[in-house]
Amino acid sequence: MKIEVLAVRAASHSLTLRDRLVGYLPRYAGLASRFAPLAIGATAARCCGSCSSALPSSAHAGRSPGALAMGMGSRALFQRAQEQAYLIHAVNTIAKGALVPVPGGVLIMDGATLLGAVGVSGDTSDNDEACVVAGIQAAGLKANAG
């Protein structure tokens, strides 16, 4: 029964973001294979994209929930932490330490619509971010790393 429901949903709403990212894996697998083993966490947008939500207490890679909650890629959060450490410290306190303000958390955009965020950790922050951006772009979406 479940497969039929999923087929009807895919026919009427197109594929989910997860399905597109997994389906396009062969397009960016060569790039991803050059990196150290990575941990990936994704967070779906829970609002229209113009509001912030509280970070969950247990963040996957820590980067995607922070990027989504703050409405900017984690590279922008990294820059903000250098310029306004007190702000990032305050937000991280509220988030119970779940905010990771280093590159690797990227917002997923479909035109002007915020779909969610993906965070990767395991290599250097710049390589983590490059892997995420490649995956999002391979799925035909726009990446906003900050």
Tab-separated table of N, CA and C in Angstrom:
chain	number	residue	atom	x	y	z
A	1	MET	N	0.824	-1.195	0.000
A	1	MET	CA	0.000	0.000	0.000
A	1	MET	C	0.864	1.252	0.000
A	2	LYS	N	1.939	1.254	0.745
A	2	LYS	CA	2.758	2.449	0.871
A	2	LYS	C	3.333	2.883	-0.475
A	3	ILE	N	3.802	1.950	-1.289
A	3	ILE	CA	4.403	2.289	-2.572
A	3	ILE	C	3.398	2.966	-3.488
A	4	GLU	N	2.135	2.549	-3.430
A	4	GLU	CA	1.108	3.163	-4.259
A	4	GLU	C	0.846	4.599	-3.820
A	5	VAL	N	0.803	4.818	-2.524
A	5	VAL	CA	0.585	6.163	-1.994
A	5	VAL	C	1.739	7.072	-2.397
A	6	LEU	N	2.968	6.573	-2.286
A	6	LEU	CA	4.136	7.366	-2.669
A	6	LEU	C	4.134	7.666	-4.162
A	7	ALA	N	3.706	6.708	-4.979
A	7	ALA	CA	3.663	6.919	-6.423
A	7	ALA	C	2.647	7.999	-6.789
A	8	VAL	N	1.488	7.965	-6.153
A	8	VAL	CA	0.463	8.981	-6.411
A	8	VAL	C	0.961	10.352	-5.965
A	9	ARG	N	1.618	10.407	-4.801
A	9	ARG	CA	2.146	11.674	-4.298
A	9	ARG	C	3.215	12.235	-5.232
A	10	ALA	N	4.117	11.375	-5.706
A	10	ALA	CA	5.180	11.820	-6.611
A	10	ALA	C	4.594	12.308	-7.934
A	11	ALA	N	3.538	11.648	-8.412
A	11	ALA	CA	2.910	12.059	-9.665
A	11	ALA	C	2.239	13.419	-9.537
A	12	SER	N	1.656	13.702	-8.391
A	12	SER	CA	0.930	14.961	-8.237
A	12	SER	C	1.782	16.099	-7.683
A	13	HIS	N	2.825	15.784	-6.912
A	13	HIS	CA	3.635	16.839	-6.286
A	13	HIS	C	5.085	16.824	-6.729
A	14	SER	N	5.455	16.000	-7.644
A	14	SER	CA	6.828	15.758	-8.091
A	14	SER	C	7.624	15.068	-6.983
A	15	LEU	N	8.884	14.848	-7.232
A	15	LEU	CA	9.725	14.136	-6.272
A	15	LEU	C	10.068	15.017	-5.078
A	16	THR	N	10.292	14.388	-3.943
A	16	THR	CA	10.714	15.134	-2.757
A	16	THR	C	12.155	15.577	-2.928
A	17	LEU	N	12.563	16.529	-2.115
A	17	LEU	CA	13.933	17.011	-2.143
A	17	LEU	C	14.900	15.857	-1.894
A	18	ARG	N	14.593	15.022	-0.920
A	18	ARG	CA	15.454	13.874	-0.604
A	18	ARG	C	15.596	12.959	-1.812
A	19	ASP	N	14.468	12.668	-2.478
A	19	ASP	CA	14.508	11.800	-3.649
A	19	ASP	C	15.360	12.405	-4.758
A	20	ARG	N	15.253	13.716	-4.953
A	20	ARG	CA	16.057	14.368	-5.992
A	20	ARG	C	17.541	14.327	-5.639
A	21	LEU	N	17.882	14.597	-4.372
A	21	LEU	CA	19.289	14.578	-3.978
A	21	LEU	C	19.888	13.177	-4.123
A	22	VAL	N	19.128	12.166	-3.733
A	22	VAL	CA	19.611	10.792	-3.870
A	22	VAL	C	19.656	10.394	-5.341
A	23	GLY	N	18.649	10.767	-6.109
A	23	GLY	CA	18.592	10.422	-7.524
A	23	GLY	C	19.729	11.029	-8.334
A	24	TYR	N	20.184	12.204	-7.942
A	24	TYR	CA	21.260	12.876	-8.665
A	24	TYR	C	22.631	12.563	-8.078
A	25	LEU	N	22.703	11.654	-7.132
A	25	LEU	CA	23.980	11.292	-6.520
A	25	LEU	C	25.058	10.931	-7.543
A	26	PRO	N	24.747	10.170	-8.608
A	26	PRO	CA	25.806	9.856	-9.581
A	26	PRO	C	26.449	11.096	-10.207
A	27	ARG	N	25.711	12.197	-10.290
A	27	ARG	CA	26.252	13.418	-10.888
A	27	ARG	C	27.321	14.075	-10.017
A	28	TYR	N	27.210	13.911	-8.715
A	28	TYR	CA	28.193	14.561	-7.839
A	28	TYR	C	29.006	13.560	-7.025
A	29	ALA	N	28.874	12.271	-7.298
A	29	ALA	CA	29.607	11.248	-6.551
A	29	ALA	C	31.108	11.366	-6.757
A	30	GLY	N	31.536	11.715	-7.968
A	30	GLY	CA	32.969	11.872	-8.235
A	30	GLY	C	33.577	12.943	-7.365
A	31	LEU	N	32.890	14.069	-7.226
A	31	LEU	CA	33.366	15.147	-6.354
A	31	LEU	C	33.357	14.690	-4.896
A	32	ALA	N	32.276	14.069	-4.482
A	32	ALA	CA	32.150	13.648	-3.088
A	32	ALA	C	33.185	12.588	-2.710
A	33	SER	N	33.589	11.755	-3.667
A	33	SER	CA	34.543	10.685	-3.355
A	33	SER	C	35.941	11.212	-3.041
A	34	ARG	N	36.216	12.462	-3.388
A	34	ARG	CA	37.530	13.050	-3.102
A	34	ARG	C	37.644	13.567	-1.669
A	35	PHE	N	36.562	13.535	-0.927
A	35	PHE	CA	36.557	14.042	0.435
A	35	PHE	C	36.635	12.913	1.448
A	36	ALA	N	36.949	13.280	2.664
A	36	ALA	CA	36.922	12.319	3.762
A	36	ALA	C	35.466	11.886	3.982
A	37	PRO	N	35.237	10.778	4.698
A	37	PRO	CA	33.852	10.374	4.979
A	37	PRO	C	33.089	11.512	5.649
A	38	LEU	N	31.876	11.740	5.169
A	38	LEU	CA	31.090	12.880	5.624
A	38	LEU	C	29.815	12.437	6.319
A	39	ALA	N	29.391	13.208	7.297
A	39	ALA	CA	28.087	13.026	7.927
A	39	ALA	C	27.173	14.099	7.358
A	40	ILE	N	25.975	13.714	6.965
A	40	ILE	CA	25.046	14.641	6.320
A	40	ILE	C	23.782	14.752	7.151
A	41	GLY	N	23.324	15.979	7.347
A	41	GLY	CA	22.063	16.226	8.035
A	41	GLY	C	21.240	17.196	7.222
A	42	ALA	N	19.951	16.946	7.100
A	42	ALA	CA	19.061	17.844	6.358
A	42	ALA	C	17.935	18.302	7.270
A	43	THR	N	17.504	19.526	7.070
A	43	THR	CA	16.422	20.102	7.855
A	43	THR	C	15.435	20.736	6.897
A	44	ALA	N	14.169	20.350	6.978
A	44	ALA	CA	13.144	20.917	6.108
A	44	ALA	C	12.664	22.241	6.672
A	45	ALA	N	12.304	23.149	5.780
A	45	ALA	CA	11.747	24.434	6.211
A	45	ALA	C	10.373	24.181	6.805
A	46	ARG	N	10.084	24.818	7.915
A	46	ARG	CA	8.789	24.640	8.575
A	46	ARG	C	7.892	25.862	8.407
A	47	CYS	N	8.402	26.862	7.693
A	47	CYS	CA	7.618	28.075	7.525
A	47	CYS	C	7.834	28.597	6.118
A	48	CYS	N	7.346	29.761	5.846
A	48	CYS	CA	7.408	30.314	4.494
A	48	CYS	C	8.807	30.727	4.090
A	49	GLY	N	9.772	30.717	4.988
A	49	GLY	CA	11.124	31.114	4.653
A	49	GLY	C	11.453	32.511	5.129
A	50	SER	N	10.448	33.239	5.608
A	50	SER	CA	10.709	34.598	6.075
A	50	SER	C	10.729	34.674	7.593
A	51	CYS	N	10.648	33.527	8.253
A	51	CYS	CA	10.677	33.529	9.709
A	51	CYS	C	11.758	32.581	10.193
A	52	SER	N	12.155	32.732	11.419
A	52	SER	CA	13.135	31.824	12.020
A	52	SER	C	12.414	30.929	13.008
A	53	SER	N	12.886	29.705	13.111
A	53	SER	CA	12.333	28.786	14.087
A	53	SER	C	13.415	28.444	15.090
A	54	ALA	N	13.021	27.958	16.241
A	54	ALA	CA	13.998	27.564	17.252
A	54	ALA	C	14.754	26.336	16.767
A	55	LEU	N	16.007	26.269	17.086
A	55	LEU	CA	16.810	25.118	16.696
A	55	LEU	C	16.398	23.898	17.504
A	56	PRO	N	16.380	22.718	16.896
A	56	PRO	CA	16.088	21.510	17.664
A	56	PRO	C	17.218	21.224	18.640
A	57	SER	N	16.892	20.531	19.719
A	57	SER	CA	17.917	20.264	20.727
A	57	SER	C	18.963	19.274	20.242
A	58	SER	N	18.598	18.393	19.326
A	58	SER	CA	19.598	17.471	18.782
A	58	SER	C	19.714	17.719	17.283
A	59	ALA	N	20.737	18.422	16.885
A	59	ALA	CA	20.925	18.767	15.478
A	59	ALA	C	21.738	17.680	14.796
A	60	HIS	N	21.372	17.364	13.541
A	60	HIS	CA	22.093	16.315	12.803
A	60	HIS	C	23.570	16.660	12.735
A	61	ALA	N	23.944	17.433	11.769
A	61	ALA	CA	25.330	17.842	11.665
A	61	ALA	C	25.532	19.176	12.365
A	62	GLY	N	24.471	19.789	12.856
A	62	GLY	CA	24.558	21.048	13.577
A	62	GLY	C	24.567	22.256	12.678
A	63	ARG	N	24.845	22.058	11.428
A	63	ARG	CA	24.978	23.192	10.517
A	63	ARG	C	23.669	23.511	9.812
A	64	SER	N	22.923	22.497	9.394
A	64	SER	CA	21.688	22.782	8.664
A	64	SER	C	20.618	23.415	9.544
A	65	PRO	N	20.388	22.967	10.777
A	65	PRO	CA	19.379	23.644	11.594
A	65	PRO	C	19.760	25.096	11.894
A	66	GLY	N	21.041	25.364	12.110
A	66	GLY	CA	21.486	26.728	12.382
A	66	GLY	C	21.290	27.627	11.185
A	67	ALA	N	21.649	27.122	10.011
A	67	ALA	CA	21.474	27.901	8.784
A	67	ALA	C	20.005	28.212	8.554
A	68	LEU	N	19.149	27.214	8.741
A	68	LEU	CA	17.722	27.402	8.511
A	68	LEU	C	17.116	28.350	9.540
A	69	ALA	N	17.451	28.164	10.799
A	69	ALA	CA	16.877	29.008	11.855
A	69	ALA	C	17.293	30.459	11.718
A	70	MET	N	18.524	30.690	11.287
A	70	MET	CA	19.026	32.056	11.152
A	70	MET	C	18.751	32.642	9.766
A	71	GLY	N	18.318	31.805	8.816
A	71	GLY	CA	17.993	32.295	7.480
A	71	GLY	C	19.198	32.664	6.639
A	72	MET	N	20.345	32.040	6.930
A	72	MET	CA	21.567	32.296	6.161
A	72	MET	C	22.451	31.073	6.214
A	73	GLY	N	23.250	30.884	5.178
A	73	GLY	CA	24.181	29.773	5.159
A	73	GLY	C	25.177	29.890	6.297
A	74	SER	N	25.775	28.762	6.686
A	74	SER	CA	26.667	28.799	7.850
A	74	SER	C	27.975	29.537	7.577
A	75	ARG	N	28.324	29.768	6.298
A	75	ARG	CA	29.478	30.629	6.014
A	75	ARG	C	29.168	32.061	6.475
A	76	ALA	N	27.939	32.517	6.235
A	76	ALA	CA	27.532	33.840	6.712
A	76	ALA	C	27.489	33.862	8.243
A	77	LEU	N	27.082	32.748	8.857
A	77	LEU	CA	27.096	32.665	10.318
A	77	LEU	C	28.522	32.745	10.845
A	78	PHE	N	29.458	32.112	10.143
A	78	PHE	CA	30.869	32.160	10.517
A	78	PHE	C	31.372	33.607	10.488
A	79	GLN	N	31.030	34.314	9.399
A	79	GLN	CA	31.431	35.716	9.283
A	79	GLN	C	30.785	36.553	10.388
A	80	ARG	N	29.507	36.287	10.653
A	80	ARG	CA	28.796	37.021	11.712
A	80	ARG	C	29.437	36.744	13.061
A	81	ALA	N	29.885	35.499	13.297
A	81	ALA	CA	30.534	35.155	14.570
A	81	ALA	C	31.835	35.933	14.752
A	82	GLN	N	32.532	36.193	13.646
A	82	GLN	CA	33.766	36.976	13.742
A	82	GLN	C	33.477	38.444	14.014
A	83	GLU	N	32.380	38.950	13.452
A	83	GLU	CA	32.047	40.359	13.600
A	83	GLU	C	31.234	40.645	14.861
A	84	GLN	N	30.342	39.738	15.226
A	84	GLN	CA	29.445	39.936	16.361
A	84	GLN	C	29.376	38.651	17.192
A	85	ALA	N	30.470	38.329	17.822
A	85	ALA	CA	30.542	37.089	18.597
A	85	ALA	C	29.454	37.019	19.664
A	86	TYR	N	29.115	38.154	20.256
A	86	TYR	CA	28.090	38.179	21.305
A	86	TYR	C	26.737	37.699	20.785
A	87	LEU	N	26.391	38.039	19.535
A	87	LEU	CA	25.114	37.619	18.973
A	87	LEU	C	25.074	36.105	18.777
A	88	ILE	N	26.107	35.556	18.145
A	88	ILE	CA	26.159	34.115	17.910
A	88	ILE	C	26.199	33.362	19.236
A	89	HIS	N	26.923	33.886	20.207
A	89	HIS	CA	26.972	33.258	21.528
A	89	HIS	C	25.580	33.236	22.159
A	90	ALA	N	24.865	34.334	22.052
A	90	ALA	CA	23.518	34.406	22.629
A	90	ALA	C	22.577	33.423	21.948
A	91	VAL	N	22.608	33.384	20.620
A	91	VAL	CA	21.742	32.451	19.882
A	91	VAL	C	22.112	31.013	20.215
A	92	ASN	N	23.403	30.731	20.294
A	92	ASN	CA	23.837	29.375	20.612
A	92	ASN	C	23.431	28.976	22.030
A	93	THR	N	23.409	29.925	22.935
A	93	THR	CA	22.945	29.642	24.296
A	93	THR	C	21.468	29.272	24.272
A	94	ILE	N	20.672	30.038	23.548
A	94	ILE	CA	19.242	29.748	23.424
A	94	ILE	C	19.031	28.387	22.764
A	95	ALA	N	19.887	28.066	21.786
A	95	ALA	CA	19.773	26.806	21.041
A	95	ALA	C	20.423	25.630	21.759
A	96	LYS	N	20.882	25.841	22.975
A	96	LYS	CA	21.502	24.780	23.777
A	96	LYS	C	22.703	24.161	23.077
A	97	GLY	N	23.509	25.019	22.438
A	97	GLY	CA	24.742	24.561	21.808
A	97	GLY	C	24.580	23.914	20.448
A	98	ALA	N	23.387	23.972	19.841
A	98	ALA	CA	23.136	23.291	18.571
A	98	ALA	C	23.540	24.106	17.345
A	99	LEU	N	23.944	25.350	17.515
A	99	LEU	CA	24.347	26.189	16.395
A	99	LEU	C	25.833	25.997	16.130
A	100	VAL	N	26.188	25.650	14.883
A	100	VAL	CA	27.584	25.448	14.511
A	100	VAL	C	27.921	26.491	13.440
A	101	PRO	N	28.531	27.609	13.833
A	101	PRO	CA	28.763	28.700	12.878
A	101	PRO	C	30.056	28.553	12.079
A	102	VAL	N	30.162	27.496	11.310
A	102	VAL	CA	31.298	27.289	10.408
A	102	VAL	C	30.743	26.821	9.060
A	103	PRO	N	31.454	27.075	7.951
A	103	PRO	CA	30.952	26.664	6.638
A	103	PRO	C	30.622	25.167	6.590
A	104	GLY	N	29.586	24.846	5.821
A	104	GLY	CA	29.148	23.465	5.679
A	104	GLY	C	27.647	23.319	5.783
A	105	GLY	N	26.951	24.364	6.230
A	105	GLY	CA	25.491	24.381	6.281
A	105	GLY	C	24.977	25.291	5.179
A	106	VAL	N	24.173	24.761	4.268
A	106	VAL	CA	23.764	25.494	3.077
A	106	VAL	C	22.245	25.472	2.946
A	107	LEU	N	21.667	26.636	2.676
A	107	LEU	CA	20.228	26.719	2.431
A	107	LEU	C	19.910	26.181	1.045
A	108	ILE	N	18.767	25.520	0.909
A	108	ILE	CA	18.312	24.967	-0.367
A	108	ILE	C	17.163	25.829	-0.864
A	109	MET	N	17.361	26.436	-2.030
A	109	MET	CA	16.371	27.333	-2.596
A	109	MET	C	15.830	26.765	-3.906
A	110	ASP	N	14.548	26.940	-4.117
A	110	ASP	CA	13.927	26.634	-5.403
A	110	ASP	C	13.329	27.948	-5.877
A	111	GLY	N	14.103	28.682	-6.665
A	111	GLY	CA	13.718	30.052	-7.004
A	111	GLY	C	13.837	30.904	-5.751
A	112	ALA	N	12.738	31.535	-5.360
A	112	ALA	CA	12.740	32.354	-4.147
A	112	ALA	C	12.212	31.582	-2.937
A	113	THR	N	11.859	30.310	-3.127
A	113	THR	CA	11.281	29.503	-2.055
A	113	THR	C	12.367	28.762	-1.284
A	114	LEU	N	12.375	28.938	0.015
A	114	LEU	CA	13.301	28.215	0.887
A	114	LEU	C	12.731	26.837	1.163
A	115	LEU	N	13.445	25.793	0.734
A	115	LEU	CA	12.990	24.418	0.923
A	115	LEU	C	13.515	23.803	2.210
A	116	GLY	N	14.708	24.202	2.612
A	116	GLY	CA	15.323	23.611	3.792
A	116	GLY	C	16.806	23.899	3.784
A	117	ALA	N	17.570	23.063	4.457
A	117	ALA	CA	19.020	23.226	4.524
A	117	ALA	C	19.670	21.864	4.647
A	118	VAL	N	20.898	21.780	4.173
A	118	VAL	CA	21.695	20.565	4.307
A	118	VAL	C	23.004	20.951	4.958
A	119	GLY	N	23.456	20.141	5.894
A	119	GLY	CA	24.735	20.348	6.540
A	119	GLY	C	25.591	19.110	6.422
A	120	VAL	N	26.881	19.317	6.183
A	120	VAL	CA	27.821	18.213	6.051
A	120	VAL	C	28.992	18.478	6.974
A	121	SER	N	29.519	17.413	7.560
A	121	SER	CA	30.689	17.522	8.414
A	121	SER	C	31.545	16.285	8.225
A	122	GLY	N	32.862	16.470	8.282
A	122	GLY	CA	33.757	15.323	8.171
A	122	GLY	C	35.079	15.658	7.513
A	123	ASP	N	35.109	16.661	6.665
A	123	ASP	CA	36.331	17.099	5.992
A	123	ASP	C	36.584	18.521	6.468
A	124	THR	N	37.372	19.293	5.734
A	124	THR	CA	37.526	20.696	6.099
A	124	THR	C	36.192	21.390	5.856
A	125	SER	N	35.957	22.487	6.533
A	125	SER	CA	34.691	23.202	6.369
A	125	SER	C	34.464	23.616	4.928
A	126	ASP	N	35.513	24.071	4.238
A	126	ASP	CA	35.358	24.471	2.839
A	126	ASP	C	34.980	23.284	1.958
A	127	ASN	N	35.576	22.114	2.190
A	127	ASN	CA	35.229	20.917	1.420
A	127	ASN	C	33.821	20.436	1.760
A	128	ASP	N	33.442	20.520	3.040
A	128	ASP	CA	32.078	20.166	3.434
A	128	ASP	C	31.072	21.004	2.641
A	129	GLU	N	31.333	22.303	2.608
A	129	GLU	CA	30.432	23.222	1.898
A	129	GLU	C	30.406	22.923	0.401
A	130	ALA	N	31.564	22.673	-0.197
A	130	ALA	CA	31.636	22.379	-1.636
A	130	ALA	C	30.828	21.137	-1.980
A	131	CYS	N	30.870	20.145	-1.126
A	131	CYS	CA	30.114	18.912	-1.350
A	131	CYS	C	28.609	19.185	-1.319
A	132	VAL	N	28.168	19.960	-0.338
A	132	VAL	CA	26.745	20.290	-0.222
A	132	VAL	C	26.283	21.081	-1.441
A	133	VAL	N	27.039	22.094	-1.813
A	133	VAL	CA	26.672	22.932	-2.952
A	133	VAL	C	26.575	22.093	-4.221
A	134	ALA	N	27.525	21.194	-4.440
A	134	ALA	CA	27.497	20.332	-5.629
A	134	ALA	C	26.247	19.460	-5.649
A	135	GLY	N	25.877	18.905	-4.517
A	135	GLY	CA	24.688	18.062	-4.447
A	135	GLY	C	23.408	18.832	-4.713
A	136	ILE	N	23.302	20.013	-4.130
A	136	ILE	CA	22.102	20.836	-4.322
A	136	ILE	C	21.990	21.276	-5.779
A	137	GLN	N	23.098	21.714	-6.356
A	137	GLN	CA	23.072	22.147	-7.756
A	137	GLN	C	22.799	20.983	-8.694
A	138	ALA	N	23.305	19.795	-8.387
A	138	ALA	CA	23.048	18.615	-9.227
A	138	ALA	C	21.577	18.257	-9.225
A	139	ALA	N	20.876	18.596	-8.150
A	139	ALA	CA	19.442	18.323	-8.063
A	139	ALA	C	18.626	19.414	-8.756
A	140	GLY	N	19.316	20.381	-9.366
A	140	GLY	CA	18.610	21.437	-10.086
A	140	GLY	C	18.079	22.543	-9.207
A	141	LEU	N	18.649	22.674	-8.013
A	141	LEU	CA	18.207	23.702	-7.070
A	141	LEU	C	19.319	24.693	-6.847
A	142	LYS	N	19.014	25.783	-6.172
A	142	LYS	CA	20.010	26.825	-5.889
A	142	LYS	C	20.512	26.664	-4.469
A	143	ALA	N	21.828	26.736	-4.309
A	143	ALA	CA	22.468	26.644	-2.994
A	143	ALA	C	22.804	28.040	-2.508
A	144	ASN	N	22.501	28.320	-1.242
A	144	ASN	CA	22.878	29.586	-0.624
A	144	ASN	C	23.755	29.261	0.581
A	145	ALA	N	25.069	29.349	0.361
A	145	ALA	CA	26.026	29.031	1.424
A	145	ALA	C	26.302	30.213	2.335
A	146	GLY	N	25.838	31.372	1.934
A	146	GLY	CA	26.078	32.575	2.752
A	146	GLY	C	27.153	33.380	2.140
